[in-house]
Amino acid sequence: MRWRVNPHQPLSFFQHQEEEEVVVYQPASGDLHLVTAVSARILELLQETSLTSSELLQQMVPNKAGLNQNEQSADLYRSHLRPFLKLGLIESADK
Amino acid sequence: MKVSEYSPEEFIRQVRRDGVLLHIGPFSVRVRSSLEDVAAGIHLHYEDYVVSDQEFADFHVTVEPSRGFRKWFHPQVNFIFDGYTPFKPLPRDQAFAMFEWGLNWCISSFAQDYFLLHAAVVEKNGFAAVLPAPPGAGKSTLCAGLVSRGWRLLSDELTLIPVNEPRQVIPVPRPISLKNASIDVMRDFAPGAVIGPIVRDTTKGTVAHMRAPAESVLRGCETARLKWIVFPQYKPASPTILAPRPKTRSFMEIATQSFNFSILGETGFGILKQVISDCDCCDFIYSDLDEAIATFDSLADGQQDICAA
C-alpha cells in the first residue's frame, strides 16, 4: 500500500536549529502536533511523493545492510504510519 | 478631556446618562452604567484616559443591575454588549470587575486583526517581553512589579500582535487584575500604586485592580518590538532561575494561550512561526520580586542573554 500526505491539505512545519522536536500544523483539522525529527522527516517524504513502507524505509535508511526489510517495514507501520493514519496526517494513495 | 478632569459626581452622572467613550489602546469603548461603583471604578482606574466625543465606538458595553426580585434579593449585575448578554449575572459587588472581564472578552472575541494571546506584556528600551502563563502562575504579580519599577505596561492580560506586522506588539494598557495574596504583595512592594476596592468570593478568588501607570497610558499608541517570551512561574522560596526553553515547546504553549490561533488557521501558524523565531524563549522561576525585576532589567540592558538558546 502506498501512503501520502493529502496533497490538497499540505502540512506546515516549524523546527528550530538543532532541537529534536518539530511542530506540525495540519490545516484540515487546524491541529498542531509536536513530533520527533524522525516523524517529521517521514511526513516530509510522504508530502513530496506517495511511498510504500519499504520505499519509505529505503529513503530513511539508505544503507540497510543487516536489516530485515519486512520486519522493519512492519515496525515502521506500527510505530509511525498507523498513528499518522489515526490522526489523519497521512492517507492511502491507492484509493 | 481626561477622566481625572471630571469630578467623581460629574463622571458618574455622565456614565449614567449618555455613557462615556474611552480610547483604550487601538479600541474605542463606549460604556454606560447606572451603577455608581462602575463609574467610580472607571474614574479611579482610568483617570489618565481621554474621554472622546466621537460617535463611533468599536464596543458598546453596559453594566446594569438585574431586574425583578434580584434587584433586592442578592442583587446581581449583567454585562451587556451591543444589546447581547454573553455571561450569567454576577453579584452586585463585582460590577467593576465584570466590566473589566467583559471588556477582555470583547477584545479577545472580536479583534481578529490581531494574533491574540492570553499573556501580560511589558516593554523597556523599545523591546517587549511577553509573559504567558496559566492562572495562578504569578504573571500579574510579576507584571505589576515590573511596571512599578520602570517597565511600561502594554497589557496585563491580552497581547495584541498585528496580523500584518508580527514583529510588533500593540499596547492596551488597562488596570492590572491582582488576585488573592498578590494584592498585599503589591501594596507592600509599590505603596504608591493605586489599588481599587477588594472584591471577595469571585470565581478567581479575591480580586482588586491596580491602575496602569500614567506613562503607560500616555504612551498607549507607541508599539514595541517583540523580543522575549518568558514563561513565569512563582515558586515560594525558590531562587530566581531564567533558563532557555525549546522553541518548539514554546510554540505549542503559545498556541494554546492564543484566543484565535484556530480562527486564523495557516495565517496564525505563519505568525507564530515568525514570533517564535524572532524571540528568545525562556522559563522563569521566581519567589523574590526584587530579584525578578533585576533579572528582567539585565535582559533589557543587554547584560544577560541566557534566553538565547
mmCIF file of C-alpha atoms in Angstrom:
data_model
loop_
_atom_site.group_PDB
_atom_site.id
_atom_site.type_symbol
_atom_site.label_atom_id
_atom_site.label_comp_id
_atom_site.label_asym_id
_atom_site.label_seq_id
_atom_site.Cartn_x
_atom_site.Cartn_y
_atom_site.Cartn_z
ATOM 1 C CA MET A 1 0.000 0.000 0.000
ATOM 2 C CA ARG A 2 1.195 3.490 -0.813
ATOM 3 C CA TRP A 3 0.954 6.341 1.655
ATOM 4 C CA ARG A 4 0.923 10.095 1.227
ATOM 5 C CA VAL A 5 0.042 13.373 2.845
ATOM 6 C CA ASN A 6 -3.155 14.759 1.328
ATOM 7 C CA PRO A 7 -1.754 16.918 -1.497
ATOM 8 C CA HIS A 8 -4.668 19.349 -1.193
ATOM 9 C CA GLN A 9 -4.000 19.955 2.508
ATOM 10 C CA PRO A 10 -0.205 20.130 2.801
ATOM 11 C CA LEU A 11 1.299 20.113 6.261
ATOM 12 C CA SER A 12 3.405 23.008 7.563
ATOM 13 C CA PHE A 13 6.449 22.522 9.750
ATOM 14 C CA PHE A 14 8.329 24.517 12.350
ATOM 15 C CA GLN A 15 11.734 23.388 13.500
ATOM 16 C CA HIS A 16 14.364 25.412 15.258
ATOM 17 C CA GLN A 17 18.015 24.674 14.624
ATOM 18 C CA GLU A 18 19.088 21.509 16.400
ATOM 19 C CA GLU A 19 16.004 20.975 18.535
ATOM 20 C CA GLU A 20 14.851 17.376 18.440
ATOM 21 C CA GLU A 21 11.152 18.083 18.118
ATOM 22 C CA VAL A 22 9.197 19.609 15.280
ATOM 23 C CA VAL A 23 5.823 21.348 15.256
ATOM 24 C CA VAL A 24 3.495 20.156 12.517
ATOM 25 C CA TYR A 25 0.412 22.109 11.509
ATOM 26 C CA GLN A 26 -2.418 20.138 9.961
ATOM 27 C CA PRO A 27 -4.646 22.550 8.031
ATOM 28 C CA ALA A 28 -7.500 20.068 7.594
ATOM 29 C CA SER A 29 -8.144 19.901 11.339
ATOM 30 C CA GLY A 30 -6.330 23.029 12.496
ATOM 31 C CA ASP A 31 -4.418 20.825 14.947
ATOM 32 C CA LEU A 32 -0.800 21.196 15.953
ATOM 33 C CA HIS A 33 1.346 18.148 16.625
ATOM 34 C CA LEU A 34 4.694 18.059 18.373
ATOM 35 C CA VAL A 35 6.616 15.210 16.773
ATOM 36 C CA THR A 36 10.151 13.851 16.749
ATOM 37 C CA ALA A 37 12.520 14.869 13.977
ATOM 38 C CA VAL A 38 12.230 11.333 12.553
ATOM 39 C CA SER A 39 8.432 11.585 12.390
ATOM 40 C CA ALA A 40 8.694 14.984 10.739
ATOM 41 C CA ARG A 41 11.093 13.560 8.139
ATOM 42 C CA ILE A 42 8.642 10.765 7.339
ATOM 43 C CA LEU A 43 5.837 13.280 6.904
ATOM 44 C CA GLU A 44 8.009 15.477 4.688
ATOM 45 C CA LEU A 45 8.869 12.495 2.479
ATOM 46 C CA LEU A 46 5.219 11.496 2.208
ATOM 47 C CA GLN A 47 4.363 15.076 1.384
ATOM 48 C CA GLU A 48 6.809 15.040 -1.522
ATOM 49 C CA THR A 49 5.506 11.812 -3.022
ATOM 50 C CA SER A 50 3.494 8.709 -2.184
ATOM 51 C CA LEU A 51 5.588 5.797 -0.889
ATOM 52 C CA THR A 52 5.171 2.236 0.330
ATOM 53 C CA SER A 53 6.521 1.324 3.742
ATOM 54 C CA SER A 54 9.577 -0.309 2.218
ATOM 55 C CA GLU A 55 10.263 2.634 -0.115
ATOM 56 C CA LEU A 56 9.985 4.913 2.853
ATOM 57 C CA LEU A 57 12.365 2.741 4.814
ATOM 58 C CA GLN A 58 14.803 2.810 1.922
ATOM 59 C CA GLN A 59 14.742 6.607 1.914
ATOM 60 C CA MET A 60 15.125 6.824 5.666
ATOM 61 C CA VAL A 61 17.894 4.246 5.954
ATOM 62 C CA PRO A 62 19.669 4.044 2.595
ATOM 63 C CA ASN A 63 22.342 1.694 3.873
ATOM 64 C CA LYS A 64 20.128 -1.142 5.007
ATOM 65 C CA ALA A 65 22.754 -3.865 5.379
ATOM 66 C CA GLY A 66 21.752 -6.251 8.125
ATOM 67 C CA LEU A 67 18.126 -5.053 8.211
ATOM 68 C CA ASN A 68 15.241 -7.441 7.840
ATOM 69 C CA GLN A 69 13.244 -5.444 5.273
ATOM 70 C CA ASN A 70 9.828 -6.960 6.059
ATOM 71 C CA GLU A 71 10.261 -6.763 9.789
ATOM 72 C CA GLN A 72 11.461 -3.162 9.630
ATOM 73 C CA SER A 73 8.623 -2.123 7.310
ATOM 74 C CA ALA A 74 6.082 -3.628 9.686
ATOM 75 C CA ASP A 75 7.768 -1.853 12.567
ATOM 76 C CA LEU A 76 7.687 1.455 10.700
ATOM 77 C CA TYR A 77 3.996 0.962 10.054
ATOM 78 C CA ARG A 78 3.260 0.195 13.722
ATOM 79 C CA SER A 79 5.405 2.938 15.193
ATOM 80 C CA HIS A 80 4.710 5.777 12.770
ATOM 81 C CA LEU A 81 2.350 5.217 9.867
ATOM 82 C CA ARG A 82 -0.533 3.789 11.859
ATOM 83 C CA PRO A 83 -0.558 6.679 14.374
ATOM 84 C CA PHE A 84 -0.310 9.165 11.489
ATOM 85 C CA LEU A 85 -3.277 7.487 9.814
ATOM 86 C CA LYS A 86 -5.289 7.682 13.030
ATOM 87 C CA LEU A 87 -4.509 11.401 13.303
ATOM 88 C CA GLY A 88 -5.378 11.977 9.649
ATOM 89 C CA LEU A 89 -1.868 13.208 8.897
ATOM 90 C CA ILE A 90 -1.493 10.682 6.062
ATOM 91 C CA GLU A 91 -3.835 8.676 3.852
ATOM 92 C CA SER A 92 -3.711 5.777 1.454
ATOM 93 C CA ALA A 93 -2.676 6.836 -2.032
ATOM 94 C CA ASP A 94 -4.223 3.707 -3.563
ATOM 95 C CA LYS A 95 -7.860 4.759 -3.375
ATOM 96 C CA MET B 1 -10.877 65.991 28.387
ATOM 97 C CA LYS B 2 -9.230 63.491 30.722
ATOM 98 C CA VAL B 3 -11.271 61.318 33.069
ATOM 99 C CA SER B 4 -9.430 62.900 36.003
ATOM 100 C CA GLU B 5 -10.718 66.343 34.994
ATOM 101 C CA TYR B 6 -14.257 65.271 35.831
ATOM 102 C CA SER B 7 -15.298 65.310 39.447
ATOM 103 C CA PRO B 8 -16.420 61.834 40.567
ATOM 104 C CA GLU B 9 -20.024 63.087 40.745
ATOM 105 C CA GLU B 10 -19.939 64.592 37.246
ATOM 106 C CA PHE B 11 -18.383 61.435 35.853
ATOM 107 C CA ILE B 12 -20.940 59.169 37.497
ATOM 108 C CA ARG B 13 -23.719 61.361 36.041
ATOM 109 C CA GLN B 14 -22.155 61.220 32.572
ATOM 110 C CA VAL B 15 -21.690 57.430 32.636
ATOM 111 C CA ARG B 16 -25.275 57.026 33.825
ATOM 112 C CA ARG B 17 -26.828 59.423 31.293
ATOM 113 C CA ASP B 18 -25.048 59.080 27.896
ATOM 114 C CA GLY B 19 -22.117 56.897 28.768
ATOM 115 C CA VAL B 20 -18.504 57.835 28.050
ATOM 116 C CA LEU B 21 -16.291 56.938 25.128
ATOM 117 C CA LEU B 22 -12.773 55.919 26.035
ATOM 118 C CA HIS B 23 -9.913 55.152 23.657
ATOM 119 C CA ILE B 24 -8.244 52.115 25.129
ATOM 120 C CA GLY B 25 -5.271 51.124 23.028
ATOM 121 C CA PRO B 26 -6.492 50.743 19.444
ATOM 122 C CA PHE B 27 -10.118 50.380 20.537
ATOM 123 C CA SER B 28 -12.863 52.858 21.296
ATOM 124 C CA VAL B 29 -15.223 51.706 24.005
ATOM 125 C CA ARG B 30 -18.496 53.352 24.926
ATOM 126 C CA VAL B 31 -19.507 52.369 28.430
ATOM 127 C CA ARG B 32 -22.745 53.172 30.147
ATOM 128 C CA SER B 33 -23.956 52.129 33.573
ATOM 129 C CA SER B 34 -26.482 53.264 36.100
ATOM 130 C CA LEU B 35 -24.304 51.713 38.802
ATOM 131 C CA GLU B 36 -22.273 54.173 40.768
ATOM 132 C CA ASP B 37 -19.473 51.729 41.508
ATOM 133 C CA VAL B 38 -18.857 51.010 37.811
ATOM 134 C CA ALA B 39 -18.494 54.717 37.058
ATOM 135 C CA ALA B 40 -16.466 55.257 40.225
ATOM 136 C CA GLY B 41 -14.250 52.302 39.291
ATOM 137 C CA ILE B 42 -13.601 53.739 35.841
ATOM 138 C CA HIS B 43 -12.977 57.186 37.330
ATOM 139 C CA LEU B 44 -10.407 55.689 39.697
ATOM 140 C CA HIS B 45 -8.674 53.241 37.369
ATOM 141 C CA TYR B 46 -8.850 55.106 34.057
ATOM 142 C CA GLU B 47 -8.084 58.624 35.266
ATOM 143 C CA ASP B 48 -5.346 59.227 32.678
ATOM 144 C CA TYR B 49 -7.563 58.295 29.737
ATOM 145 C CA VAL B 50 -9.163 60.834 27.451
ATOM 146 C CA VAL B 51 -12.945 60.921 27.163
ATOM 147 C CA SER B 52 -13.743 61.360 23.494
ATOM 148 C CA ASP B 53 -16.810 62.989 21.977
ATOM 149 C CA GLN B 54 -16.676 60.944 18.764
ATOM 150 C CA GLU B 55 -19.737 58.905 17.844
ATOM 151 C CA PHE B 56 -18.190 55.695 16.594
ATOM 152 C CA ALA B 57 -17.217 53.016 19.095
ATOM 153 C CA ASP B 58 -15.786 49.537 18.497
ATOM 154 C CA PHE B 59 -17.559 48.216 21.562
ATOM 155 C CA HIS B 60 -20.764 49.433 23.187
ATOM 156 C CA VAL B 61 -20.912 47.976 26.661
ATOM 157 C CA THR B 62 -23.342 48.412 29.500
ATOM 158 C CA VAL B 63 -23.246 47.112 33.044
ATOM 159 C CA GLU B 64 -26.675 47.131 34.617
ATOM 160 C CA PRO B 65 -28.361 45.596 37.652
ATOM 161 C CA SER B 66 -30.544 42.538 37.090
ATOM 162 C CA ARG B 67 -34.251 43.209 37.083
ATOM 163 C CA GLY B 68 -37.084 41.625 39.029
ATOM 164 C CA PHE B 69 -36.647 40.327 42.528
ATOM 165 C CA ARG B 70 -32.865 40.134 42.013
ATOM 166 C CA LYS B 71 -32.878 43.874 42.381
ATOM 167 C CA TRP B 72 -33.410 43.350 46.084
ATOM 168 C CA PHE B 73 -32.561 39.723 46.846
ATOM 169 C CA HIS B 74 -28.805 39.058 46.498
ATOM 170 C CA PRO B 75 -28.586 41.793 43.860
ATOM 171 C CA GLN B 76 -26.803 40.929 40.639
ATOM 172 C CA VAL B 77 -25.357 42.719 37.618
ATOM 173 C CA ASN B 78 -25.264 41.949 33.909
ATOM 174 C CA PHE B 79 -22.656 42.781 31.306
ATOM 175 C CA ILE B 80 -24.354 43.763 28.057
ATOM 176 C CA PHE B 81 -22.516 44.013 24.741
ATOM 177 C CA ASP B 82 -24.400 45.518 21.797
ATOM 178 C CA GLY B 83 -27.651 44.521 23.475
ATOM 179 C CA TYR B 84 -26.452 40.953 23.999
ATOM 180 C CA THR B 85 -25.786 39.407 27.413
ATOM 181 C CA PRO B 86 -22.910 36.976 26.941
ATOM 182 C CA PHE B 87 -22.495 35.973 30.606
ATOM 183 C CA LYS B 88 -24.565 34.890 33.533
ATOM 184 C CA PRO B 89 -25.061 37.710 36.027
ATOM 185 C CA LEU B 90 -22.593 38.218 38.877
ATOM 186 C CA PRO B 91 -23.087 39.515 42.413
ATOM 187 C CA ARG B 92 -23.600 43.266 42.530
ATOM 188 C CA ASP B 93 -20.276 43.984 44.287
ATOM 189 C CA GLN B 94 -18.413 42.519 41.293
ATOM 190 C CA ALA B 95 -19.787 45.150 38.892
ATOM 191 C CA PHE B 96 -16.490 46.892 38.076
ATOM 192 C CA ALA B 97 -14.627 43.583 37.838
ATOM 193 C CA MET B 98 -17.343 42.393 35.472
ATOM 194 C CA PHE B 99 -16.774 45.439 33.283
ATOM 195 C CA GLU B 100 -13.068 44.575 33.118
ATOM 196 C CA TRP B 101 -13.651 40.896 32.397
ATOM 197 C CA GLY B 102 -16.347 41.720 29.868
ATOM 198 C CA LEU B 103 -14.040 44.097 28.042
ATOM 199 C CA ASN B 104 -11.375 41.371 27.901
ATOM 200 C CA TRP B 105 -13.991 39.135 26.319
ATOM 201 C CA CYS B 106 -14.955 41.800 23.743
ATOM 202 C CA ILE B 107 -11.359 42.262 22.637
ATOM 203 C CA SER B 108 -10.448 38.579 22.650
ATOM 204 C CA SER B 109 -13.601 37.646 20.725
ATOM 205 C CA PHE B 110 -13.743 40.352 18.096
ATOM 206 C CA ALA B 111 -10.316 41.880 17.490
ATOM 207 C CA GLN B 112 -9.417 39.483 14.699
ATOM 208 C CA ASP B 113 -6.933 41.868 13.074
ATOM 209 C CA TYR B 114 -4.563 40.731 15.787
ATOM 210 C CA PHE B 115 -2.976 37.499 16.853
ATOM 211 C CA LEU B 116 -4.369 37.476 20.380
ATOM 212 C CA LEU B 117 -2.557 35.911 23.284
ATOM 213 C CA HIS B 118 -3.604 35.431 26.867
ATOM 214 C CA ALA B 119 -0.425 36.971 28.237
ATOM 215 C CA ALA B 120 0.876 40.030 30.004
ATOM 216 C CA VAL B 121 3.317 42.162 28.043
ATOM 217 C CA VAL B 122 5.744 44.837 29.218
ATOM 218 C CA GLU B 123 8.317 46.988 27.458
ATOM 219 C CA LYS B 124 11.689 48.533 28.164
ATOM 220 C CA ASN B 125 14.121 50.249 25.763
ATOM 221 C CA GLY B 126 11.666 49.616 22.922
ATOM 222 C CA PHE B 127 11.593 45.832 23.378
ATOM 223 C CA ALA B 128 8.650 43.818 24.624
ATOM 224 C CA ALA B 129 8.640 40.837 26.957
ATOM 225 C CA VAL B 130 5.563 38.643 26.656
ATOM 226 C CA LEU B 131 4.603 36.745 29.815
ATOM 227 C CA PRO B 132 2.223 33.893 29.033
ATOM 228 C CA ALA B 133 1.131 31.789 31.978
ATOM 229 C CA PRO B 134 -1.834 29.872 33.317
ATOM 230 C CA PRO B 135 -3.848 31.430 36.175
ATOM 231 C CA GLY B 136 -2.017 31.384 39.493
ATOM 232 C CA ALA B 137 1.476 31.310 37.974
ATOM 233 C CA GLY B 138 2.327 34.805 39.190
ATOM 234 C CA LYS B 139 2.040 36.545 35.825
ATOM 235 C CA SER B 140 0.076 39.578 37.017
ATOM 236 C CA THR B 141 2.199 40.000 40.150
ATOM 237 C CA LEU B 142 5.370 39.976 38.087
ATOM 238 C CA CYS B 143 3.805 42.324 35.553
ATOM 239 C CA ALA B 144 2.657 44.723 38.298
ATOM 240 C CA GLY B 145 6.096 44.579 39.898
ATOM 241 C CA LEU B 146 7.854 45.352 36.625
ATOM 242 C CA VAL B 147 5.621 48.311 35.753
ATOM 243 C CA SER B 148 6.148 49.681 39.262
ATOM 244 C CA ARG B 149 9.889 49.714 38.544
ATOM 245 C CA GLY B 150 10.145 51.431 35.183
ATOM 246 C CA TRP B 151 8.858 48.900 32.684
ATOM 247 C CA ARG B 152 5.990 50.097 30.515
ATOM 248 C CA LEU B 153 2.694 48.266 30.739
ATOM 249 C CA LEU B 154 1.389 47.184 27.355
ATOM 250 C CA SER B 155 -1.163 44.826 28.858
ATOM 251 C CA ASP B 156 -1.685 42.631 31.862
ATOM 252 C CA GLU B 157 -3.988 40.212 30.099
ATOM 253 C CA LEU B 158 -4.034 40.491 26.315
ATOM 254 C CA THR B 159 -1.052 40.577 23.993
ATOM 255 C CA LEU B 160 -2.048 42.030 20.616
ATOM 256 C CA ILE B 161 0.241 41.195 17.696
ATOM 257 C CA PRO B 162 -0.902 42.749 14.411
ATOM 258 C CA VAL B 163 -1.553 40.099 11.778
ATOM 259 C CA ASN B 164 0.200 42.231 9.153
ATOM 260 C CA GLU B 165 3.161 43.187 11.379
ATOM 261 C CA PRO B 166 4.002 40.221 13.614
ATOM 262 C CA ARG B 167 7.176 41.767 14.996
ATOM 263 C CA GLN B 168 5.260 44.404 16.936
ATOM 264 C CA VAL B 169 3.006 44.484 19.980
ATOM 265 C CA ILE B 170 0.142 46.955 20.260
ATOM 266 C CA PRO B 171 -0.437 48.379 23.758
ATOM 267 C CA VAL B 172 -3.746 48.090 25.579
ATOM 268 C CA PRO B 173 -2.685 49.485 28.964
ATOM 269 C CA ARG B 174 -5.589 48.770 31.304
ATOM 270 C CA PRO B 175 -5.788 48.115 35.037
ATOM 271 C CA ILE B 176 -3.868 45.086 36.293
ATOM 272 C CA SER B 177 -6.033 42.413 37.853
ATOM 273 C CA LEU B 178 -4.446 41.341 41.139
ATOM 274 C CA LYS B 179 -5.688 38.224 42.850
ATOM 275 C CA ASN B 180 -5.521 36.862 46.364
ATOM 276 C CA ALA B 181 -2.078 37.191 48.033
ATOM 277 C CA SER B 182 -0.707 39.356 45.235
ATOM 278 C CA ILE B 183 -2.902 42.253 46.391
ATOM 279 C CA ASP B 184 -0.989 42.604 49.660
ATOM 280 C CA VAL B 185 2.288 41.814 47.934
ATOM 281 C CA MET B 186 1.771 44.787 45.623
ATOM 282 C CA ARG B 187 0.569 47.066 48.421
ATOM 283 C CA ASP B 188 3.899 46.434 50.168
ATOM 284 C CA PHE B 189 6.020 46.425 47.036
ATOM 285 C CA ALA B 190 4.553 49.548 45.448
ATOM 286 C CA PRO B 191 2.969 51.671 48.181
ATOM 287 C CA GLY B 192 2.347 54.465 45.671
ATOM 288 C CA ALA B 193 0.294 52.272 43.344
ATOM 289 C CA VAL B 194 -3.442 52.921 43.195
ATOM 290 C CA ILE B 195 -5.276 49.715 44.006
ATOM 291 C CA GLY B 196 -9.063 49.799 43.963
ATOM 292 C CA PRO B 197 -11.560 48.164 46.303
ATOM 293 C CA ILE B 198 -11.161 44.490 47.132
ATOM 294 C CA VAL B 199 -13.869 42.159 45.879
ATOM 295 C CA ARG B 200 -14.129 38.780 47.594
ATOM 296 C CA ASP B 201 -15.568 35.444 46.533
ATOM 297 C CA THR B 202 -15.290 35.891 42.793
ATOM 298 C CA THR B 203 -14.642 32.891 40.538
ATOM 299 C CA LYS B 204 -10.999 33.995 40.577
ATOM 300 C CA GLY B 205 -10.868 34.406 44.358
ATOM 301 C CA THR B 206 -10.292 37.802 45.946
ATOM 302 C CA VAL B 207 -9.668 40.428 43.290
ATOM 303 C CA ALA B 208 -8.537 44.058 43.153
ATOM 304 C CA HIS B 209 -7.423 46.169 40.209
ATOM 305 C CA MET B 210 -4.270 48.265 40.094
ATOM 306 C CA ARG B 211 -4.289 51.415 37.978
ATOM 307 C CA ALA B 212 -1.958 51.372 34.961
ATOM 308 C CA PRO B 213 0.959 53.814 35.364
ATOM 309 C CA ALA B 214 0.192 57.200 33.797
ATOM 310 C CA GLU B 215 3.211 56.995 31.487
ATOM 311 C CA SER B 216 1.995 53.673 30.064
ATOM 312 C CA VAL B 217 -1.375 55.234 29.297
ATOM 313 C CA LEU B 218 0.170 58.349 27.738
ATOM 314 C CA ARG B 219 2.355 56.156 25.501
ATOM 315 C CA GLY B 220 -0.624 53.980 24.600
ATOM 316 C CA CYS B 221 -0.102 54.487 20.847
ATOM 317 C CA GLU B 222 3.564 53.512 20.910
ATOM 318 C CA THR B 223 4.157 49.965 19.723
ATOM 319 C CA ALA B 224 7.057 47.825 20.920
ATOM 320 C CA ARG B 225 9.169 45.225 19.210
ATOM 321 C CA LEU B 226 8.785 41.620 20.336
ATOM 322 C CA LYS B 227 11.991 40.347 21.882
ATOM 323 C CA TRP B 228 11.377 37.880 24.686
ATOM 324 C CA ILE B 229 8.774 35.299 25.560
ATOM 325 C CA VAL B 230 9.165 34.498 29.244
ATOM 326 C CA PHE B 231 7.035 31.809 30.884
ATOM 327 C CA PRO B 232 6.886 32.916 34.524
ATOM 328 C CA GLN B 233 6.202 30.708 37.485
ATOM 329 C CA TYR B 234 6.076 31.835 41.092
ATOM 330 C CA LYS B 235 7.544 29.161 43.396
ATOM 331 C CA PRO B 236 7.760 30.034 47.090
ATOM 332 C CA ALA B 237 11.339 30.079 48.440
ATOM 333 C CA SER B 238 12.805 29.273 45.027
ATOM 334 C CA PRO B 239 15.920 31.025 43.766
ATOM 335 C CA THR B 240 15.456 33.129 40.635
ATOM 336 C CA ILE B 241 16.031 30.935 37.600
ATOM 337 C CA LEU B 242 15.977 32.053 33.990
ATOM 338 C CA ALA B 243 16.556 29.188 31.590
ATOM 339 C CA PRO B 244 16.180 28.748 27.849
ATOM 340 C CA ARG B 245 13.086 26.918 26.742
ATOM 341 C CA PRO B 246 12.936 24.913 23.487
ATOM 342 C CA LYS B 247 11.282 26.968 20.770
ATOM 343 C CA THR B 248 9.086 24.122 19.575
ATOM 344 C CA ARG B 249 7.720 23.629 23.113
ATOM 345 C CA SER B 250 7.214 27.390 23.371
ATOM 346 C CA PHE B 251 5.361 27.316 20.056
ATOM 347 C CA MET B 252 2.941 24.679 21.343
ATOM 348 C CA GLU B 253 2.340 26.537 24.606
ATOM 349 C CA ILE B 254 1.788 29.896 22.925
ATOM 350 C CA ALA B 255 -0.688 28.310 20.520
ATOM 351 C CA THR B 256 -2.737 27.029 23.463
ATOM 352 C CA GLN B 257 -2.652 30.505 25.048
ATOM 353 C CA SER B 258 -3.919 32.142 21.859
ATOM 354 C CA PHE B 259 -7.551 33.149 21.607
ATOM 355 C CA ASN B 260 -7.673 32.972 17.820
ATOM 356 C CA PHE B 261 -4.956 30.610 16.599
ATOM 357 C CA SER B 262 -7.591 28.237 15.221
ATOM 358 C CA ILE B 263 -9.580 31.073 13.627
ATOM 359 C CA LEU B 264 -6.532 32.451 11.840
ATOM 360 C CA GLY B 265 -5.575 28.966 10.607
ATOM 361 C CA GLU B 266 -2.452 28.900 8.447
ATOM 362 C CA THR B 267 -2.044 32.649 8.831
ATOM 363 C CA GLY B 268 -1.866 32.070 12.589
ATOM 364 C CA PHE B 269 0.720 29.336 12.110
ATOM 365 C CA GLY B 270 2.809 31.679 9.962
ATOM 366 C CA ILE B 271 2.579 34.486 12.517
ATOM 367 C CA LEU B 272 3.531 32.226 15.379
ATOM 368 C CA LYS B 273 6.445 30.834 13.387
ATOM 369 C CA GLN B 274 7.737 34.358 12.901
ATOM 370 C CA VAL B 275 7.126 35.358 16.520
ATOM 371 C CA ILE B 276 8.868 32.311 17.956
ATOM 372 C CA SER B 277 11.767 32.601 15.520
ATOM 373 C CA ASP B 278 12.295 36.266 16.408
ATOM 374 C CA CYS B 279 12.019 35.950 20.189
ATOM 375 C CA ASP B 280 14.214 34.454 22.863
ATOM 376 C CA CYS B 281 12.086 31.977 24.796
ATOM 377 C CA CYS B 282 12.708 31.125 28.421
ATOM 378 C CA ASP B 283 11.273 29.679 31.583
ATOM 379 C CA PHE B 284 11.444 31.939 34.589
ATOM 380 C CA ILE B 285 11.020 30.785 38.170
ATOM 381 C CA TYR B 286 10.962 33.358 40.938
ATOM 382 C CA SER B 287 9.940 33.974 44.511
ATOM 383 C CA ASP B 288 11.588 37.344 45.190
ATOM 384 C CA LEU B 289 10.097 40.196 43.197
ATOM 385 C CA ASP B 290 13.179 42.457 43.533
ATOM 386 C CA GLU B 291 15.415 39.726 42.157
ATOM 387 C CA ALA B 292 12.924 39.001 39.411
ATOM 388 C CA ILE B 293 12.935 42.626 38.318
ATOM 389 C CA ALA B 294 16.736 42.800 38.456
ATOM 390 C CA THR B 295 16.844 39.799 36.110
ATOM 391 C CA PHE B 296 14.449 41.458 33.681
ATOM 392 C CA ASP B 297 16.432 44.697 33.880
ATOM 393 C CA SER B 298 19.622 42.879 32.965
ATOM 394 C CA LEU B 299 17.820 41.352 29.986
ATOM 395 C CA ALA B 300 16.649 44.781 28.862
ATOM 396 C CA ASP B 301 20.095 46.297 29.349
ATOM 397 C CA GLY B 302 21.591 43.547 27.212
ATOM 398 C CA GLN B 303 23.702 42.210 30.067
ATOM 399 C CA GLN B 304 22.050 38.833 30.016
ATOM 400 C CA ASP B 305 21.147 36.752 27.006
ATOM 401 C CA ILE B 306 20.632 33.415 28.714
ATOM 402 C CA CYS B 307 17.372 33.067 26.820
ATOM 403 C CA ALA B 308 19.210 32.770 23.548
ATOM 404 C CA ALA B 309 19.479 29.011 23.266
#
